Amino acid sequence: MFKEEANFQEGKISMHSLANLTGLEKLKETFKGEITLPEDARYEKLREAYSKKGSPALVVQPLDNNDVSAAINFAVSNSLVISARSGGHGSAGFATNDGGIVIDLSNFNKVEVIDKSNGIVRVGAGAKWGDVAKELEPYKLAISSGDTKSVGVGGLVLGGGIGWMVRKYGFTIDSLVAAEAVLADGSIIRISKEENEDLFWAIRGGGGNFCIVTNFEFIARKIDKVVFGTVQYGLEDLQSVLKGWRDYINEADENLNSTIRIMPSLFGMPAGIYILLCYAGKLNSKSKKAIEPFMKWGTVVQENVKEMNYADVLEDSMHPPAEIKITVKNFFTKELNDDLIKELSGICGKENSPVLQVRSINGENNRIAPDATAFAFRSSKFIIGAGIIAPASFTESQMEAVLQPWKSLEKFGEGIYVNFTSEKENINEIYPAATFERLKQIKRKFDPENIFNQNYNIKP
């Protein structure tokens, strides 16, 4: 059915002539949300995602599941590729396309507490995590949900979701109890352990390969205040900081979460080591004791750690200048051994050094079986990521040279986290073999024609 799929994905064919789109007038009559075409003033803004400016034939913003169903049916009848967008923040650019349809879920933005006694909250796929945190604040509830305010709920959840309570509560998918979705045939279903259990397994890490999820239900956690901030060291203390942090964080109170950012001189910020930490609790003797070791691994240049609301922890998104290209890479690792630390230290502080991030994900993640969800890297204790910065004009060979330092690190890792990469990665690196085979079986059941292919694609 979708024989033109490869050409659409590569942007090699021109935008569909609107006159040739079957059923467009009927869609306009029945669709309750907005339909934006290339001649409309809103199109210029809506065609763009965080990392890519596409040229879709149309952008639709459904108001309910029936609208989503109608949009999918319209796309199928016209052989249009489908990009589903929650926040559009993904680095790989799947939230827009050339010549297809973008189903923008921004109207699915409601956040409601549906079971106060058990902390069950219902969140639309198009809500932004900053808004979710603010809505839950009066209830003293929070979901471990990433770092950035503008990230959409849907994309983060379907990839896994690493947040500021990951060590105690696991990934965002580990707080997911149910979802609503629209399938490739337009049918609307509920997904949970009791209903469509195989799909419930698949959407927890399998990305947008199987359906368009419109609403999620989570267990939110009781959070009054958090202690959050940054401890800064100079690059000369890098090995001492990494070794001290590694030895401490594996045994530390699981309310304590932290990320080490190793920065070159960039965007007006001085080079250095920035440890971001978040303790899920008030500033008291217990949290102070947990944070104290962070001040002992060298000479502290600056520290700013204080009590605040959880919603205030989430950062604003940084958009790089147009003349800059940022390539995002990552891998998981079970240990941060001395050899890896030495290799990390060797690529920092040089011209064209990447921005490096080392994050602890031990704790609850390690207590969950690898086959419990489609996200399978449950024995990993750390994730290491890089933002590799180069002029947008760089050729392929120039980019290869810039990427070389990162490649020296990859031998220490396993797997790839889909939410922290901008590359069209090898799907076999994202999912272990047994997980991948199970995902393919579920794909054949729910999307046998592979209409949901604008993603890290699992072919039926």
XYZ file of C-alpha atoms in Angstrom, residues 47-420:
374
model
C 5.418 22.710 9.652
C 8.453 23.118 11.901
C 9.667 20.838 14.692
C 12.547 21.409 17.111
C 15.231 20.015 14.808
C 13.676 20.098 11.342
C 11.578 22.317 9.085
C 9.371 20.050 6.991
C 7.001 20.596 4.084
C 3.971 18.435 4.895
C 0.935 18.464 2.615
C -1.185 19.384 5.636
C -1.071 19.685 9.415
C -4.102 18.647 11.443
C -4.754 19.422 15.105
C -7.445 17.004 16.288
C -9.729 17.749 19.213
C -10.591 14.161 20.108
C -9.916 10.523 19.273
C -12.472 10.552 16.460
C -10.542 13.365 14.784
C -7.330 11.342 15.081
C -9.098 8.352 13.559
C -10.373 10.472 10.658
C -6.888 11.877 10.034
C -5.340 8.400 9.941
C -8.018 7.113 7.565
C -7.502 10.138 5.309
C -3.736 9.590 5.285
C -4.109 5.903 4.457
C -6.540 6.571 1.610
C -4.046 9.019 0.081
C -0.859 7.041 0.842
C 0.458 9.906 2.972
C 3.180 9.271 5.504
C 2.112 10.188 9.032
C 4.104 12.146 11.597
C 2.545 12.204 15.059
C 3.653 15.200 17.140
C 3.245 15.774 20.849
C 5.861 18.445 21.580
C 8.014 18.165 18.466
C 11.169 18.176 20.578
C 12.781 14.994 19.250
C 16.295 15.485 17.899
C 15.814 13.129 14.931
C 13.077 15.254 13.332
C 10.304 12.650 13.118
C 7.680 15.217 14.224
C 7.399 16.638 10.712
C 7.876 15.378 7.162
C 7.865 16.312 3.493
C 4.686 15.657 1.523
C 2.765 13.812 4.216
C 0.435 14.640 7.096
C 1.412 15.885 10.551
C -1.039 14.928 13.291
C -0.314 17.574 15.908
C -1.667 16.476 19.302
C -1.304 19.849 21.028
C -5.040 19.967 21.826
C -4.661 16.795 23.895
C -3.202 18.853 26.725
C -5.505 18.229 29.672
C -4.059 17.168 33.033
C -6.455 15.789 35.630
C -6.225 13.819 38.855
C -8.730 10.996 38.381
C -8.028 9.038 41.590
C -6.740 11.168 44.467
C -6.359 8.311 46.928
C -4.033 6.375 44.610
C -2.461 9.357 42.858
C -3.680 8.344 39.395
C -3.487 11.188 36.884
C -4.647 11.376 33.283
C -2.441 13.385 30.940
C -2.950 14.207 27.267
C -0.185 13.195 24.872
C 0.179 16.778 23.639
C 0.674 18.343 27.058
C 4.104 19.792 27.864
C 5.905 18.446 30.924
C 6.341 21.909 32.419
C 2.562 22.396 32.347
C 1.998 18.914 33.789
C 4.271 19.704 36.728
C 2.479 23.013 37.397
C -0.973 21.397 37.230
C 0.019 18.690 39.723
C 1.764 21.079 42.122
C -1.373 22.010 44.151
C -1.920 18.291 44.818
C 1.727 17.855 45.900
C 2.109 15.247 43.170
C 4.777 14.792 40.494
C 5.755 12.403 37.708
C 9.410 11.678 36.963
C 9.396 13.169 33.503
C 12.574 14.521 31.968
C 14.342 17.848 32.398
C 12.764 20.271 29.950
C 9.495 22.215 30.203
C 8.659 22.203 26.508
C 9.070 18.470 25.877
C 5.776 16.815 24.949
C 4.360 13.995 27.028
C 3.800 11.494 24.216
C 7.256 11.322 22.677
C 9.074 11.131 25.988
C 6.870 8.373 27.399
C 6.942 6.123 24.351
C 10.752 6.171 24.381
C 11.097 5.537 28.122
C 11.450 8.824 29.993
C 14.389 9.616 32.306
C 13.464 12.136 34.983
C 14.606 13.606 38.277
C 13.189 10.710 40.318
C 14.528 7.892 38.151
C 16.538 6.172 40.895
C 13.536 5.770 43.191
C 10.670 5.302 40.724
C 12.336 4.207 37.485
C 11.628 5.580 34.035
C 8.408 7.432 33.215
C 7.051 4.230 31.623
C 7.396 2.529 35.007
C 4.681 4.840 36.360
C 2.364 4.249 33.376
C -0.788 2.240 34.136
C -2.964 2.770 31.049
C -3.330 4.654 27.773
C -5.811 5.491 25.030
C -4.761 5.127 21.412
C -5.914 5.076 17.814
C -4.750 2.176 15.646
C -3.730 2.075 11.989
C -7.256 1.006 10.993
C -8.747 4.000 12.839
C -10.146 2.042 15.770
C -9.943 3.571 19.243
C -8.713 1.341 22.064
C -7.660 1.317 25.698
C -4.278 -0.146 26.624
C -3.341 -1.549 30.032
C -2.296 -4.771 31.751
C -5.910 -5.902 31.431
C -6.656 -4.671 27.902
C -4.343 -5.173 24.931
C -1.580 -6.314 27.250
C 0.871 -6.988 24.413
C 0.519 -3.409 23.195
C 0.911 -2.125 26.760
C 4.270 -3.900 26.849
C 5.264 -2.492 23.441
C 4.441 1.194 24.000
C 6.672 1.272 27.077
C 9.854 1.860 25.105
C 8.837 0.827 21.581
C 8.174 4.376 20.393
C 5.379 5.402 18.031
C 5.560 2.245 15.932
C 2.165 0.744 16.739
C -0.486 3.421 17.194
C -1.031 7.071 18.042
C -1.385 7.342 21.807
C -3.621 10.267 22.753
C -3.907 9.998 26.546
C -1.879 8.411 29.330
C -2.658 7.437 32.918
C 0.172 7.491 35.453
C 0.805 6.882 39.110
C 2.018 10.275 40.334
C 4.254 10.447 43.400
C 3.752 12.475 46.560
C 6.245 15.340 46.405
C 6.063 18.484 48.503
C 9.439 20.122 47.876
C 12.736 19.141 46.279
C 16.296 20.264 46.881
C 17.812 21.156 43.536
C 20.858 22.917 42.204
C 24.314 22.844 40.675
C 27.779 22.175 42.049
C 30.562 23.367 39.739
C 34.144 22.111 39.521
C 37.001 22.928 37.163
C 37.998 20.465 34.448
C 41.239 19.712 36.309
C 39.140 17.802 38.879
C 37.308 15.694 36.298
C 38.724 12.260 37.142
C 38.385 12.879 40.878
C 34.774 14.045 40.466
C 33.757 11.131 38.239
C 35.353 8.516 40.511
C 33.960 10.056 43.689
C 30.485 10.423 42.197
C 30.532 6.873 40.801
C 31.516 5.348 44.144
C 28.914 7.358 46.026
C 25.870 7.350 43.763
C 25.500 3.569 43.593
C 24.912 3.478 47.356
C 23.298 6.884 47.900
C 19.764 7.549 49.136
C 17.490 6.860 46.146
C 15.709 10.164 46.663
C 18.930 11.690 45.328
C 19.372 11.961 41.554
C 22.178 13.609 39.646
C 23.697 14.312 36.258
C 27.233 15.425 35.464
C 27.573 17.815 32.525
C 31.088 18.330 31.212
C 31.032 21.560 29.261
C 33.499 23.117 26.826
C 33.487 26.903 26.645
C 30.219 27.405 24.806
C 27.361 29.902 24.345
C 28.932 32.255 26.871
C 29.367 29.592 29.567
C 32.857 28.825 30.897
C 34.266 25.323 30.505
C 33.801 23.175 33.570
C 32.032 20.354 35.357
C 28.449 21.073 36.346
C 26.809 18.533 38.645
C 23.036 18.921 38.607
C 21.387 17.263 41.580
C 17.838 16.819 42.780
C 16.774 15.403 46.135
C 13.082 14.481 46.332
C 12.304 15.990 49.714
C 12.673 19.099 51.837
C 15.940 20.746 52.828
C 16.608 19.108 56.188
C 19.279 17.051 57.922
C 18.533 13.991 55.757
C 18.815 15.780 52.420
C 21.854 17.777 53.571
C 23.619 14.537 54.505
C 22.822 13.052 51.085
C 24.162 16.109 49.233
C 27.267 16.733 51.371
C 29.616 14.341 49.472
C 29.118 16.371 46.266
C 31.267 19.105 47.824
C 34.300 16.879 48.524
C 35.685 15.725 45.169
C 37.990 18.651 44.451
C 37.845 22.427 44.584
C 34.261 23.656 44.310
C 34.139 26.676 42.001
C 30.525 27.498 42.766
C 27.458 25.866 44.272
C 23.829 26.860 44.238
C 21.603 24.261 45.875
C 18.285 25.167 47.465
C 14.760 23.992 48.238
C 12.113 24.634 45.588
C 8.952 23.277 44.018
C 9.408 20.330 41.660
C 7.875 22.279 38.762
C 10.651 24.879 39.042
C 13.321 22.245 38.414
C 12.399 21.801 34.750
C 14.547 23.832 32.355
C 13.701 25.998 29.392
C 14.681 24.506 26.060
C 17.839 25.797 24.382
C 17.610 26.315 20.621
C 21.044 26.445 18.975
C 21.772 29.119 16.349
C 20.856 28.193 12.771
C 24.525 28.089 11.749
C 25.222 25.351 14.319
C 24.539 21.641 13.941
C 24.293 19.522 17.091
C 24.570 15.762 16.755
C 23.226 13.928 19.806
C 24.605 10.489 20.720
C 24.406 8.167 23.742
C 24.938 4.719 25.169
C 24.150 2.796 28.342
C 26.766 1.212 30.575
C 26.655 -1.094 33.587
C 29.678 0.518 35.187
C 31.700 3.682 35.075
C 35.097 2.011 35.317
C 38.481 3.725 35.532
C 39.272 3.081 31.863
C 36.052 4.786 30.755
C 36.706 7.700 33.103
C 40.220 8.077 31.675
C 38.855 8.037 28.115
C 36.192 10.609 29.007
C 38.805 12.862 30.551
C 40.986 12.602 27.452
C 38.421 14.142 25.115
C 37.433 17.068 27.339
C 38.905 20.544 27.356
C 40.058 20.423 23.740
C 39.026 22.346 20.663
C 35.698 20.976 19.389
C 35.171 18.941 22.578
C 31.587 17.690 22.817
C 29.203 18.520 25.613
C 29.204 15.323 27.672
C 26.562 14.170 30.113
C 26.844 11.272 32.552
C 23.636 10.334 34.321
C 22.848 7.800 37.024
C 19.890 5.484 36.352
C 20.564 2.841 38.991
C 17.983 1.884 41.592
C 14.440 1.015 40.523
C 15.529 0.558 36.904
C 17.810 -2.294 38.011
C 15.000 -4.007 39.936
C 12.790 -4.382 36.849
C 13.197 -7.432 34.612
C 14.624 -6.721 31.113
C 11.580 -8.344 29.480
C 9.008 -6.443 31.568
C 8.790 -3.621 29.003
C 10.060 -2.885 25.502
C 12.744 -0.757 27.126
C 15.169 -3.532 28.044
C 18.413 -2.005 29.369
C 17.499 -2.698 32.964
C 20.937 -3.759 34.162
C 22.530 -0.457 33.116
C 23.427 1.966 35.885
C 24.529 4.941 33.806
C 23.728 6.620 30.516
C 26.394 8.687 28.795
C 25.410 11.222 26.179
C 27.101 13.782 23.987
C 26.133 16.888 22.103
C 28.656 17.145 19.286
C 28.721 20.674 17.924
C 29.855 21.695 14.449
C 29.051 24.337 11.824
C 25.950 23.434 9.829
C 28.048 23.746 6.659
C 30.341 20.839 7.582
C 30.691 18.090 4.990
C 30.242 14.416 5.811
C 34.014 13.883 6.100
C 34.383 16.907 8.387
C 31.579 15.594 10.607
C 33.289 12.208 10.706
C 36.397 13.869 12.169
C 34.333 15.738 14.769
C 32.588 12.494 15.779
C 35.846 10.568 16.190
C 36.377 11.352 19.913
C 32.890 10.029 20.703
C 33.585 6.835 18.792
C 36.493 6.124 21.141
C 33.960 5.899 23.981
C 31.391 3.647 22.322
C 33.331 0.452 23.052
C 32.436 0.899 26.721
C 28.693 0.961 26.137
C 25.658 -1.038 25.139
C 22.497 -0.003 23.378
C 21.037 3.391 22.555
C 18.329 5.418 24.274
C 15.953 6.619 21.541
C 15.082 9.899 23.259
C 18.705 11.080 23.396
